[in-house]
mmCIF file with all atom_site columns, C-alpha atoms in Angstrom:
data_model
loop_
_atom_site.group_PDB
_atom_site.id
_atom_site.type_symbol
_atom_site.label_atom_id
_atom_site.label_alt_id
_atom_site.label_comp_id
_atom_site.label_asym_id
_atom_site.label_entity_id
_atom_site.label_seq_id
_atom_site.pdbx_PDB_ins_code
_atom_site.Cartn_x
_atom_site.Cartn_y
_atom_site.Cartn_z
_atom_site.occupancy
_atom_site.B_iso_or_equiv
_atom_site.pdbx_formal_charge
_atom_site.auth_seq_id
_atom_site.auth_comp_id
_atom_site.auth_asym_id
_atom_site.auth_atom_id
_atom_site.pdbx_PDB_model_num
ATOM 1   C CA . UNK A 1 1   ? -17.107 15.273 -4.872 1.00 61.00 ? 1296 UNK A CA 1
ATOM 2   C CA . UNK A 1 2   ? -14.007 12.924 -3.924 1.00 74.00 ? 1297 UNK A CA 1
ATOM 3   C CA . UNK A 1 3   ? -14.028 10.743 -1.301 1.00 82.00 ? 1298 UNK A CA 1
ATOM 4   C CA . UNK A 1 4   ? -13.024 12.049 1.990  1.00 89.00 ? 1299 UNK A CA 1
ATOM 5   C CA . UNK A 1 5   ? -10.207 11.133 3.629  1.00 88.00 ? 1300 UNK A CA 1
ATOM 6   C CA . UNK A 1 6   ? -11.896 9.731  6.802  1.00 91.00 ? 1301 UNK A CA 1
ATOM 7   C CA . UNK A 1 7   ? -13.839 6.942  5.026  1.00 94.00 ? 1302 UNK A CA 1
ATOM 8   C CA . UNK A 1 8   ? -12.077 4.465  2.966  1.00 93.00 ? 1303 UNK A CA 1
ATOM 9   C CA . UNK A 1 9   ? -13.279 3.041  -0.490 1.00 94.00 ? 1304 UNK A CA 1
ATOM 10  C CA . UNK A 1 10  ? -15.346 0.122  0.682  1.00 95.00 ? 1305 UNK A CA 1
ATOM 11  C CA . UNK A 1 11  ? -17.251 2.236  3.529  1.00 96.00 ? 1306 UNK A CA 1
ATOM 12  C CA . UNK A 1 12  ? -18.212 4.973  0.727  1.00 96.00 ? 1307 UNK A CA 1
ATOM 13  C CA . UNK A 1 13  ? -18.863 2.253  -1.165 1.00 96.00 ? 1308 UNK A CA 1
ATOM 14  C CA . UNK A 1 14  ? -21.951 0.476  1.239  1.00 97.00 ? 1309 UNK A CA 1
ATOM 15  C CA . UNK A 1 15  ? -22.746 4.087  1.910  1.00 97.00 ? 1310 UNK A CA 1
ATOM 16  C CA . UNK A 1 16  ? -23.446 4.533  -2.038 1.00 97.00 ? 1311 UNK A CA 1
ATOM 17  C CA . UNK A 1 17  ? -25.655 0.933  -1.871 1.00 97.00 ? 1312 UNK A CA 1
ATOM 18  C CA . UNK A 1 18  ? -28.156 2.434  0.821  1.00 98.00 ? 1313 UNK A CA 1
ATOM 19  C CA . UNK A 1 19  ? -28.360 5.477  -0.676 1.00 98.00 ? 1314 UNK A CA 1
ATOM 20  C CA . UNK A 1 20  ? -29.451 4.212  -3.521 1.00 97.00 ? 1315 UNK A CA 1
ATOM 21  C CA . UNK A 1 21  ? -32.011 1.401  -1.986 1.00 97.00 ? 1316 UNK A CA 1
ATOM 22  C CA . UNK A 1 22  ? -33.100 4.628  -0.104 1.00 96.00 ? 1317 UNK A CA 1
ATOM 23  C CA . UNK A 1 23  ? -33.913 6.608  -3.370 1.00 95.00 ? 1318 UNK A CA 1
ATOM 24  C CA . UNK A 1 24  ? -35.309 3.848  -4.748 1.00 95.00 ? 1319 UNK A CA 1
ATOM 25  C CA . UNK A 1 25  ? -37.708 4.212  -2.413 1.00 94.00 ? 1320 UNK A CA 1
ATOM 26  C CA . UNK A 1 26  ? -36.926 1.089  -0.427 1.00 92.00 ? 1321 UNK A CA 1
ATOM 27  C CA . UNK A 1 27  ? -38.232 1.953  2.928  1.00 92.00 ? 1322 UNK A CA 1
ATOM 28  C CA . UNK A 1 28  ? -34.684 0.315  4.822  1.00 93.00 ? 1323 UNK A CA 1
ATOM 29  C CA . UNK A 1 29  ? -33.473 1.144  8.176  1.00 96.00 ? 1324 UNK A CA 1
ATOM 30  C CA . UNK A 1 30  ? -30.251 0.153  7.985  1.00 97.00 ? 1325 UNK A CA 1
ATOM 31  C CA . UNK A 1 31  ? -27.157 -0.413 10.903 1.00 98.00 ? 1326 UNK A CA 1
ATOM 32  C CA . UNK A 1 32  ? -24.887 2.474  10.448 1.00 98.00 ? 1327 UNK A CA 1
ATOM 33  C CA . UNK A 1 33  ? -22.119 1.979  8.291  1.00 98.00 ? 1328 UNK A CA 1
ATOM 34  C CA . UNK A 1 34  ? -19.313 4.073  10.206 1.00 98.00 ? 1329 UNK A CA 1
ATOM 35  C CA . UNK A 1 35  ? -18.824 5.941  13.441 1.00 98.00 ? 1330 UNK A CA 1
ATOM 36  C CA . UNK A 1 36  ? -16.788 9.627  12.728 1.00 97.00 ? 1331 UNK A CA 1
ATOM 37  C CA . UNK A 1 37  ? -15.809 11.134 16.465 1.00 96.00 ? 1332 UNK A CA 1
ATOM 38  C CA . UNK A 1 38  ? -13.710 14.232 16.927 1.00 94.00 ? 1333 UNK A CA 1
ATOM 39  C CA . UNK A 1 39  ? -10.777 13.228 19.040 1.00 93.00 ? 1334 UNK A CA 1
ATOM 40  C CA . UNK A 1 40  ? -10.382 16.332 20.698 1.00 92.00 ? 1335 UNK A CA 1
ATOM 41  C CA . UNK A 1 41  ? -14.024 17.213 21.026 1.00 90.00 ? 1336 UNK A CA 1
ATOM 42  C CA . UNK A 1 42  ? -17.131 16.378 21.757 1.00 90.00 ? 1337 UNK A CA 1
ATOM 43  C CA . UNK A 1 43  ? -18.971 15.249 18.107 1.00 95.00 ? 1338 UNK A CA 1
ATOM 44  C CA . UNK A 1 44  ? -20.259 11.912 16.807 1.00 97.00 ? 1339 UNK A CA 1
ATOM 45  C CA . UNK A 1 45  ? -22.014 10.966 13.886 1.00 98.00 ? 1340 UNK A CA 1
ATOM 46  C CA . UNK A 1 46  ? -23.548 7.345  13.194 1.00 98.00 ? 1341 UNK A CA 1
ATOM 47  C CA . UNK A 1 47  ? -23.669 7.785  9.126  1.00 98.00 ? 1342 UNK A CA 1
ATOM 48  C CA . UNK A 1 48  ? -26.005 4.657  7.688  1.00 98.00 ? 1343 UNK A CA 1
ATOM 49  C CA . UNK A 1 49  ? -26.384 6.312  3.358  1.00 98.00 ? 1344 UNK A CA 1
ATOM 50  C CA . UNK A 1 50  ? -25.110 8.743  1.404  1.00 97.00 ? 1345 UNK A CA 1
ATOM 51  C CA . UNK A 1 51  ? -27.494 10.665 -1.254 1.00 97.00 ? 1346 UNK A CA 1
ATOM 52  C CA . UNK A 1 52  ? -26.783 8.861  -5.130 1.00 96.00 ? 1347 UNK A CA 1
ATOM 53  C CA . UNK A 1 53  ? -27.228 12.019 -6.584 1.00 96.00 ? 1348 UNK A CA 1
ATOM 54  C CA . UNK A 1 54  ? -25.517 14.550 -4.202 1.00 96.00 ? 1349 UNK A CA 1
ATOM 55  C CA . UNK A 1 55  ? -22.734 12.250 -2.583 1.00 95.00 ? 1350 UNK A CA 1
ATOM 56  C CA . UNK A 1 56  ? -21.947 15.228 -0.862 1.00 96.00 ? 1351 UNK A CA 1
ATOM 57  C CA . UNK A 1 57  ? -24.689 14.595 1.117  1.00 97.00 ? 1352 UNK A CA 1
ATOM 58  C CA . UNK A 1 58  ? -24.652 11.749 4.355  1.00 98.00 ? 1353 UNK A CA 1
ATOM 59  C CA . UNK A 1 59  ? -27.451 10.336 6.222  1.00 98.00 ? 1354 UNK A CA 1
ATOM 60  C CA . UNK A 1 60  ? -26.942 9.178  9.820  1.00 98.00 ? 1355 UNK A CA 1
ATOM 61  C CA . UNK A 1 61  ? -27.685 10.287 13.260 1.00 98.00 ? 1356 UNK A CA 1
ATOM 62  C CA . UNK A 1 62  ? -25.253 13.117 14.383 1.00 98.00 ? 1357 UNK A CA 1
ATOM 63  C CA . UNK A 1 63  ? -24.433 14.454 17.542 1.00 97.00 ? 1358 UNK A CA 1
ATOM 64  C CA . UNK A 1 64  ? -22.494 17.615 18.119 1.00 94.00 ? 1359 UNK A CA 1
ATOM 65  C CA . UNK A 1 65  ? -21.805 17.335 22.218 1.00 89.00 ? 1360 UNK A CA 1
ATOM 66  C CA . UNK A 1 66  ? -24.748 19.445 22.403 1.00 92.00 ? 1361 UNK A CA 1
ATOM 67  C CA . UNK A 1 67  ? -27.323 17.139 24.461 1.00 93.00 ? 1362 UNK A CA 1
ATOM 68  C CA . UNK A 1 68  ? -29.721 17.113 21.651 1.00 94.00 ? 1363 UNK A CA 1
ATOM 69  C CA . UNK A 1 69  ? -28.198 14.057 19.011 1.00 97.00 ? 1364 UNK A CA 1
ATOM 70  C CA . UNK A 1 70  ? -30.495 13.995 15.972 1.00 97.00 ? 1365 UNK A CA 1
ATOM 71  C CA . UNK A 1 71  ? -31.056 12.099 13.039 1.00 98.00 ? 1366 UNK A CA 1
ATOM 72  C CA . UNK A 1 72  ? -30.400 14.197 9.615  1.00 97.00 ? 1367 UNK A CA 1
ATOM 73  C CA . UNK A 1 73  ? -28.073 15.010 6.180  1.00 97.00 ? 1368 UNK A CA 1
ATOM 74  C CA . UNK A 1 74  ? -24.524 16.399 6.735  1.00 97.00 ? 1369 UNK A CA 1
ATOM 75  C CA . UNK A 1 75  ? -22.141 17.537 4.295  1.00 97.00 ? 1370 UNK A CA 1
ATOM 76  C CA . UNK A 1 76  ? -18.794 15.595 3.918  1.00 97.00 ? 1371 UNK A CA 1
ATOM 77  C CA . UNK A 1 77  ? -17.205 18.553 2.794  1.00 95.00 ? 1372 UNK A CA 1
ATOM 78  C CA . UNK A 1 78  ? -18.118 20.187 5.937  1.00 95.00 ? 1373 UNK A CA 1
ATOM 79  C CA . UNK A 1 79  ? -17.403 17.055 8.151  1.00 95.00 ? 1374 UNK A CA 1
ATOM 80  C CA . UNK A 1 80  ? -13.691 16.886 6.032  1.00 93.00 ? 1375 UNK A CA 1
ATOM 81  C CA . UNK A 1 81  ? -12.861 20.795 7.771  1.00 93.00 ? 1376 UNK A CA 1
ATOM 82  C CA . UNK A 1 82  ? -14.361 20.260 11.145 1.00 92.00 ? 1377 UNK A CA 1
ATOM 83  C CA . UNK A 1 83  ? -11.592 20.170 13.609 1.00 91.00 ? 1378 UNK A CA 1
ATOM 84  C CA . UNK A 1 84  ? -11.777 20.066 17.419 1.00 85.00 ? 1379 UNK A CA 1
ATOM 85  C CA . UNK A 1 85  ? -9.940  22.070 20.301 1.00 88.00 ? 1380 UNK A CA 1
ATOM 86  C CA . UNK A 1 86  ? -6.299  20.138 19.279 1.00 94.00 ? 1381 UNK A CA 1
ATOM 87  C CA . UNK A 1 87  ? -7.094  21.075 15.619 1.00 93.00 ? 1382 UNK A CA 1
ATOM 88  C CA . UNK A 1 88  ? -7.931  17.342 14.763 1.00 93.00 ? 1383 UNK A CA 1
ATOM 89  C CA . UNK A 1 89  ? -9.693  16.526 12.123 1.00 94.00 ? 1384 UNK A CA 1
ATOM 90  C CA . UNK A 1 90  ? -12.368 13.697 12.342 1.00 94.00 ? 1385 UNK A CA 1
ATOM 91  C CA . UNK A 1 91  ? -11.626 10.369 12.406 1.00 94.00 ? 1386 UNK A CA 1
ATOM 92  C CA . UNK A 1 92  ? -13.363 7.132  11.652 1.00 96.00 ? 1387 UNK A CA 1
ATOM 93  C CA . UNK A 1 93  ? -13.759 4.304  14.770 1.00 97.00 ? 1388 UNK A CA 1
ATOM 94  C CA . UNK A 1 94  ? -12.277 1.718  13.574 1.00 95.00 ? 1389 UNK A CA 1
ATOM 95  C CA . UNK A 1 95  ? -13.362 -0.682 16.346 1.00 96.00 ? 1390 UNK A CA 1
ATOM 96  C CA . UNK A 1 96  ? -17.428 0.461  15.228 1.00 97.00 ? 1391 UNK A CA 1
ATOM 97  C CA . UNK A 1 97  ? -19.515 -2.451 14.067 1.00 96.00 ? 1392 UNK A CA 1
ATOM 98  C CA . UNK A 1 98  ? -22.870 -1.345 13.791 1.00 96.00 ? 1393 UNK A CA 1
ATOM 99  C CA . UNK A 1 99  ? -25.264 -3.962 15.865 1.00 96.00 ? 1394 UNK A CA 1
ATOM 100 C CA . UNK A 1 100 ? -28.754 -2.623 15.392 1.00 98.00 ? 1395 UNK A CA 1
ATOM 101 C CA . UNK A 1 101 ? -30.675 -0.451 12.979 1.00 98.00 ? 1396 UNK A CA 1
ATOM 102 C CA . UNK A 1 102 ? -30.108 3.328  13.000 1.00 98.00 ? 1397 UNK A CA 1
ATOM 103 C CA . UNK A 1 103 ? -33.576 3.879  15.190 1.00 98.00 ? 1398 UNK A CA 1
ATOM 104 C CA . UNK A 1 104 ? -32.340 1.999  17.593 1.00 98.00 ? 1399 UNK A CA 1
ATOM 105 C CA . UNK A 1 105 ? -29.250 3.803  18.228 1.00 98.00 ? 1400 UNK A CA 1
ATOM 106 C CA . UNK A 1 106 ? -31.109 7.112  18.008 1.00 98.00 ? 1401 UNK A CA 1
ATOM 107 C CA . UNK A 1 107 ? -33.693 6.152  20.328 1.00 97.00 ? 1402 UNK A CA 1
ATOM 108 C CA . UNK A 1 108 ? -31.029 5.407  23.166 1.00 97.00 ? 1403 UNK A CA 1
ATOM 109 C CA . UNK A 1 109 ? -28.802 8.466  21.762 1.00 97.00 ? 1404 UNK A CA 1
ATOM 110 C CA . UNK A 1 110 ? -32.236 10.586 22.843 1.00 96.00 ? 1405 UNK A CA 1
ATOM 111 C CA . UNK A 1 111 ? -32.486 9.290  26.034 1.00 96.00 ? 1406 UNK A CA 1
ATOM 112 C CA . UNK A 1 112 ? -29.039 9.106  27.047 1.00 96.00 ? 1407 UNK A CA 1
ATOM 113 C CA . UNK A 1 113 ? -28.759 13.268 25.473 1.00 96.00 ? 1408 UNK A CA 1
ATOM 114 C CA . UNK A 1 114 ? -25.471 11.530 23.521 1.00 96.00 ? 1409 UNK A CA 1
ATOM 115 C CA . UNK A 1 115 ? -24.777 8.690  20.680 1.00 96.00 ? 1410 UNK A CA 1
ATOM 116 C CA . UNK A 1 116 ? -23.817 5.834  23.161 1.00 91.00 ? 1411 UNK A CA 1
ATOM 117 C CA . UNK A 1 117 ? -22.457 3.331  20.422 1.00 84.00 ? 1412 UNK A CA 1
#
């Protein structure tokens, strides 16, 4: 799979790392990597790895406006076609610097019903 748009080459890059310490079997928690948002709906997703040997695959906590954010695996593919209410496609927060671990985001996302970072 090719890199989508919405995450440049160094962010894929760390992405890649932590996947790998991950399959390794490196028990990590790490601070998310990048923040994707819809701009024209409702969506988040905190992504922290992406799978060495599917890099289709993304690990992060992910929040579809729903009330109910959740860690989990989500396509890149998929993420590259979503598109909100304006037709937008996902973009990446630029202004994001992840400042705790992933838990810690997800345990205030659960509370609050929404990713809060």
């Amino acid at each position: 799979m090719d890199k989508p748009a919405f995450l440049d080459t160094v962010t894929f890059a760390i992405l890649l790392a932590n996947g790998r310490r991950s399959a390794s079997g490196e028990d990590i928690d790490p601070v998310p990597v990048v923040k994707l948002f819809t701009p024209d709906a409702g969506a988040t997703w905190l992504l922290t790895e992406i799978d060495p040997i599917d890099p289709d695959r993304a690990f992060g906590l992910c929040d579809l406006g729903l009330g109910e954010p959740e860690l989990g695996y989500v396509s890149l593919a998929e993420l590259a076609e979503v598109r909100g209410h304006l037709r937008l496609p996902i973009e990446k927060d630029i202004a994001f610097v992840g400042a705790q671990p992933l838990s810690a985001y997800a345990t205030e996302a659960r509370i609050a019903g929404r990713i809060i970072a």
